[in-house]
């Protein structure tokens, strides 16, 4: 019973098949292959936009390289304190940008707000040589708290960003889950709402190791290709990375998988909701739940074989835990977890 993360399960059957097919014969290396070209074309269709798309093998690389391209070394990137780029990437955005600063802005449910961004920007004086200069805003969709920005919320942030000359980056490690929740088109959820660059996630949603940086404006690509090479993310046998993303996109496997993991999270929430002592920290929009439980219950669940992460230390005899459903989580595990929680 593993709810620790959506990257704990393996790859979708379609991705394994595509990997096998990509293995046939020889192909040009370093992204010059037919599958990578096909992926670029499919991404353009998917987003209804001419895109510049670059596969990489981790979400950290996608975020750090995208942000480094948008930001000078003396720049600032505004993000939420829960953002993966500041909390869980070991300084990769700062490293790859040669020292740009991540500036924090608060907001409920893991989401930035225009008011909080404005507040953060107030502390940075444009043109003052002593201050880092605002360059970008980064939002995560779905957020690290399992919530999703509504389109109007993204619009409000992108409007502010544009009015201040900032670029908007979206960390979409769980973009598919957000889209499954919002029920809108990929175009509406990104460039039409003012997103400039997207880190498109595949790994959490059925790939082995495949993400892509998607630029909606070719002018922003600048030196990205050199940055990707220097970081070691220009994979020589790129066809295998591209094949994974193609397998997810063609046939809408990515949305099927995301709908399933979101639905499992809803089932879990429904089953846990009426148990005494259970409290949800955030609305459950996507595939992650943050649940406060009595420590005794947490210990019993673990003793019974349930795996999940504590999201902070115990406070007042209760611990906030994170439960993440994956595209491959067995339904029986969701039912089993609910049963265990009830009896615990
Ligand atoms: C929101 C978010 N962004 C980015 C990443 C980075 O992915 P990776 O572990 O592949 O570097 C993760 C992984 O947990 C994530 O949750």
PDB file of N, CA and C and ligand atoms in Angstrom, residues 5-7 57-63 82-85 88-89 140-144 171-174 199 203-204 209-211 322, ligand 1:
ATOM      1  N   UNK A   5       4.301   8.701  -3.109  1.00  0.00           N
ATOM      2  CA  UNK A   5       4.374   9.662  -4.221  1.00  0.00           C
ATOM      3  C   UNK A   5       3.830   9.021  -5.485  1.00  0.00           C
ATOM      4  N   UNK A   6       3.538   9.868  -6.472  1.00  0.00           N
ATOM      5  CA  UNK A   6       3.069   9.323  -7.741  1.00  0.00           C
ATOM      6  C   UNK A   6       4.238   8.882  -8.617  1.00  0.00           C
ATOM      7  N   UNK A   7       5.478   9.000  -8.111  1.00  0.00           N
ATOM      8  CA  UNK A   7       6.582   8.430  -8.894  1.00  0.00           C
ATOM      9  C   UNK A   7       7.059   7.088  -8.329  1.00  0.00           C
ATOM     10  N   UNK A  57      15.084  14.660 -18.639  1.00  0.00           N
ATOM     11  CA  UNK A  57      14.670  13.454 -17.909  1.00  0.00           C
ATOM     12  C   UNK A  57      14.245  13.680 -16.461  1.00  0.00           C
ATOM     13  N   UNK A  58      14.353  14.892 -15.953  1.00  0.00           N
ATOM     14  CA  UNK A  58      13.804  15.142 -14.607  1.00  0.00           C
ATOM     15  C   UNK A  58      13.025  16.462 -14.591  1.00  0.00           C
ATOM     16  N   UNK A  59      12.109  16.527 -13.641  1.00  0.00           N
ATOM     17  CA  UNK A  59      11.340  17.752 -13.462  1.00  0.00           C
ATOM     18  C   UNK A  59      12.218  18.869 -12.926  1.00  0.00           C
ATOM     19  N   UNK A  60      13.190  18.521 -12.124  1.00  0.00           N
ATOM     20  CA  UNK A  60      14.108  19.528 -11.587  1.00  0.00           C
ATOM     21  C   UNK A  60      14.872  20.199 -12.725  1.00  0.00           C
ATOM     22  N   UNK A  61      15.350  19.390 -13.673  1.00  0.00           N
ATOM     23  CA  UNK A  61      16.069  19.948 -14.826  1.00  0.00           C
ATOM     24  C   UNK A  61      15.143  20.844 -15.644  1.00  0.00           C
ATOM     25  N   UNK A  62      13.918  20.380 -15.868  1.00  0.00           N
ATOM     26  CA  UNK A  62      12.965  21.173 -16.661  1.00  0.00           C
ATOM     27  C   UNK A  62      12.770  22.539 -16.007  1.00  0.00           C
ATOM     28  N   UNK A  63      12.505  22.540 -14.712  1.00  0.00           N
ATOM     29  CA  UNK A  63      12.264  23.811 -14.016  1.00  0.00           C
ATOM     30  C   UNK A  63      13.501  24.694 -14.015  1.00  0.00           C
ATOM     31  N   UNK A  82       5.916  26.851  -0.727  1.00  0.00           N
ATOM     32  CA  UNK A  82       5.781  25.395  -0.892  1.00  0.00           C
ATOM     33  C   UNK A  82       6.301  24.923  -2.248  1.00  0.00           C
ATOM     34  N   UNK A  83       6.673  25.862  -3.126  1.00  0.00           N
ATOM     35  CA  UNK A  83       7.047  25.482  -4.501  1.00  0.00           C
ATOM     36  C   UNK A  83       8.206  24.490  -4.493  1.00  0.00           C
ATOM     37  N   UNK A  84       8.097  23.503  -5.353  1.00  0.00           N
ATOM     38  CA  UNK A  84       9.147  22.493  -5.471  1.00  0.00           C
ATOM     39  C   UNK A  84      10.485  23.154  -5.788  1.00  0.00           C
ATOM     40  N   UNK A  85      10.467  24.230  -6.591  1.00  0.00           N
ATOM     41  CA  UNK A  85      11.733  24.866  -6.999  1.00  0.00           C
ATOM     42  C   UNK A  85      12.494  25.428  -5.806  1.00  0.00           C
ATOM     43  N   UNK A  88      12.460  21.761  -2.795  1.00  0.00           N
ATOM     44  CA  UNK A  88      12.892  20.384  -3.076  1.00  0.00           C
ATOM     45  C   UNK A  88      13.847  20.226  -4.257  1.00  0.00           C
ATOM     46  N   UNK A  89      14.510  21.283  -4.665  1.00  0.00           N
ATOM     47  CA  UNK A  89      15.397  21.123  -5.832  1.00  0.00           C
ATOM     48  C   UNK A  89      16.838  21.477  -5.510  1.00  0.00           C
ATOM     49  N   UNK A 140       2.972  26.539  -9.699  1.00  0.00           N
ATOM     50  CA  UNK A 140       2.944  25.085  -9.878  1.00  0.00           C
ATOM     51  C   UNK A 140       1.504  24.656 -10.101  1.00  0.00           C
ATOM     52  N   UNK A 141       1.309  23.835 -11.132  1.00  0.00           N
ATOM     53  CA  UNK A 141      -0.047  23.418 -11.518  1.00  0.00           C
ATOM     54  C   UNK A 141      -0.029  21.938 -11.852  1.00  0.00           C
ATOM     55  N   UNK A 142      -0.634  21.030 -11.093  1.00  0.00           N
ATOM     56  CA  UNK A 142      -1.286  21.233  -9.812  1.00  0.00           C
ATOM     57  C   UNK A 142      -0.248  21.564  -8.737  1.00  0.00           C
ATOM     58  N   UNK A 143      -0.672  22.244  -7.684  1.00  0.00           N
ATOM     59  CA  UNK A 143       0.284  22.718  -6.683  1.00  0.00           C
ATOM     60  C   UNK A 143       0.814  21.575  -5.819  1.00  0.00           C
ATOM     61  N   UNK A 144       1.832  21.902  -5.046  1.00  0.00           N
ATOM     62  CA  UNK A 144       2.430  20.941  -4.116  1.00  0.00           C
ATOM     63  C   UNK A 144       1.461  20.599  -2.988  1.00  0.00           C
ATOM     64  N   UNK A 171       5.304  25.217 -13.400  1.00  0.00           N
ATOM     65  CA  UNK A 171       5.843  23.881 -13.099  1.00  0.00           C
ATOM     66  C   UNK A 171       4.673  22.909 -13.228  1.00  0.00           C
ATOM     67  N   UNK A 172       4.667  22.186 -14.335  1.00  0.00           N
ATOM     68  CA  UNK A 172       3.555  21.266 -14.604  1.00  0.00           C
ATOM     69  C   UNK A 172       3.950  19.813 -14.404  1.00  0.00           C
ATOM     70  N   UNK A 173       4.686  19.532 -13.342  1.00  0.00           N
ATOM     71  CA  UNK A 173       5.019  18.122 -13.057  1.00  0.00           C
ATOM     72  C   UNK A 173       3.723  17.305 -12.980  1.00  0.00           C
ATOM     73  N   UNK A 174       2.639  17.966 -12.517  1.00  0.00           N
ATOM     74  CA  UNK A 174       1.313  17.317 -12.474  1.00  0.00           C
ATOM     75  C   UNK A 174       0.317  18.111 -13.327  1.00  0.00           C
ATOM     76  N   UNK A 199       6.862  23.569 -17.724  1.00  0.00           N
ATOM     77  CA  UNK A 199       7.569  22.299 -17.509  1.00  0.00           C
ATOM     78  C   UNK A 199       6.493  21.223 -17.558  1.00  0.00           C
ATOM     79  N   UNK A 203       6.741  11.927 -15.951  1.00  0.00           N
ATOM     80  CA  UNK A 203       7.185  10.836 -15.075  1.00  0.00           C
ATOM     81  C   UNK A 203       6.135  10.448 -14.035  1.00  0.00           C
ATOM     82  N   UNK A 204       5.470  11.443 -13.440  1.00  0.00           N
ATOM     83  CA  UNK A 204       4.498  11.127 -12.392  1.00  0.00           C
ATOM     84  C   UNK A 204       3.216  10.521 -12.968  1.00  0.00           C
ATOM     85  N   UNK A 209      10.924   8.238 -17.245  1.00  0.00           N
ATOM     86  CA  UNK A 209      11.699   9.437 -16.906  1.00  0.00           C
ATOM     87  C   UNK A 209      11.612  10.365 -18.101  1.00  0.00           C
ATOM     88  N   UNK A 210      10.592  11.163 -18.178  1.00  0.00           N
ATOM     89  CA  UNK A 210      10.435  12.053 -19.326  1.00  0.00           C
ATOM     90  C   UNK A 210       9.614  13.273 -18.944  1.00  0.00           C
ATOM     91  N   UNK A 211      10.182  14.428 -19.178  1.00  0.00           N
ATOM     92  CA  UNK A 211       9.525  15.717 -18.974  1.00  0.00           C
ATOM     93  C   UNK A 211       9.881  16.544 -20.210  1.00  0.00           C
ATOM     94  N   UNK A 322       0.908  13.071   3.969  1.00  0.00           N
ATOM     95  CA  UNK A 322       0.583  13.260   2.555  1.00  0.00           C
ATOM     96  C   UNK A 322       0.280  11.901   1.930  1.00  0.00           C
TER      97      UNK A 322
HETATM   98  C1  LIG B   1       5.697  19.953  -8.276  1.00  0.00           C
HETATM   99  C2  LIG B   1       6.936  19.238  -8.668  1.00  0.00           C
HETATM  100  N1  LIG B   1       7.772  19.794  -9.538  1.00  0.00           N
HETATM  101  C3  LIG B   1       8.901  19.206  -9.937  1.00  0.00           C
HETATM  102  C4  LIG B   1       9.265  17.978  -9.451  1.00  0.00           C
HETATM  103  C5  LIG B   1      10.618  17.449  -9.850  1.00  0.00           C
HETATM  104  O1  LIG B   1      10.688  16.236 -10.410  1.00  0.00           O
HETATM  105  P1  LIG B   1      12.018  15.352 -10.371  1.00  0.00           P
HETATM  106  O2  LIG B   1      11.981  14.600  -9.092  1.00  0.00           O
HETATM  107  O3  LIG B   1      11.851  14.514 -11.599  1.00  0.00           O
HETATM  108  O4  LIG B   1      13.207  16.228 -10.470  1.00  0.00           O
HETATM  109  C6  LIG B   1       8.434  17.311  -8.531  1.00  0.00           C
HETATM  110  C7  LIG B   1       8.785  15.987  -7.981  1.00  0.00           C
HETATM  111  O5  LIG B   1       8.381  15.578  -6.946  1.00  0.00           O
HETATM  112  C8  LIG B   1       7.245  17.980  -8.119  1.00  0.00           C
HETATM  113  O6  LIG B   1       6.413  17.432  -7.214  1.00  0.00           O
END
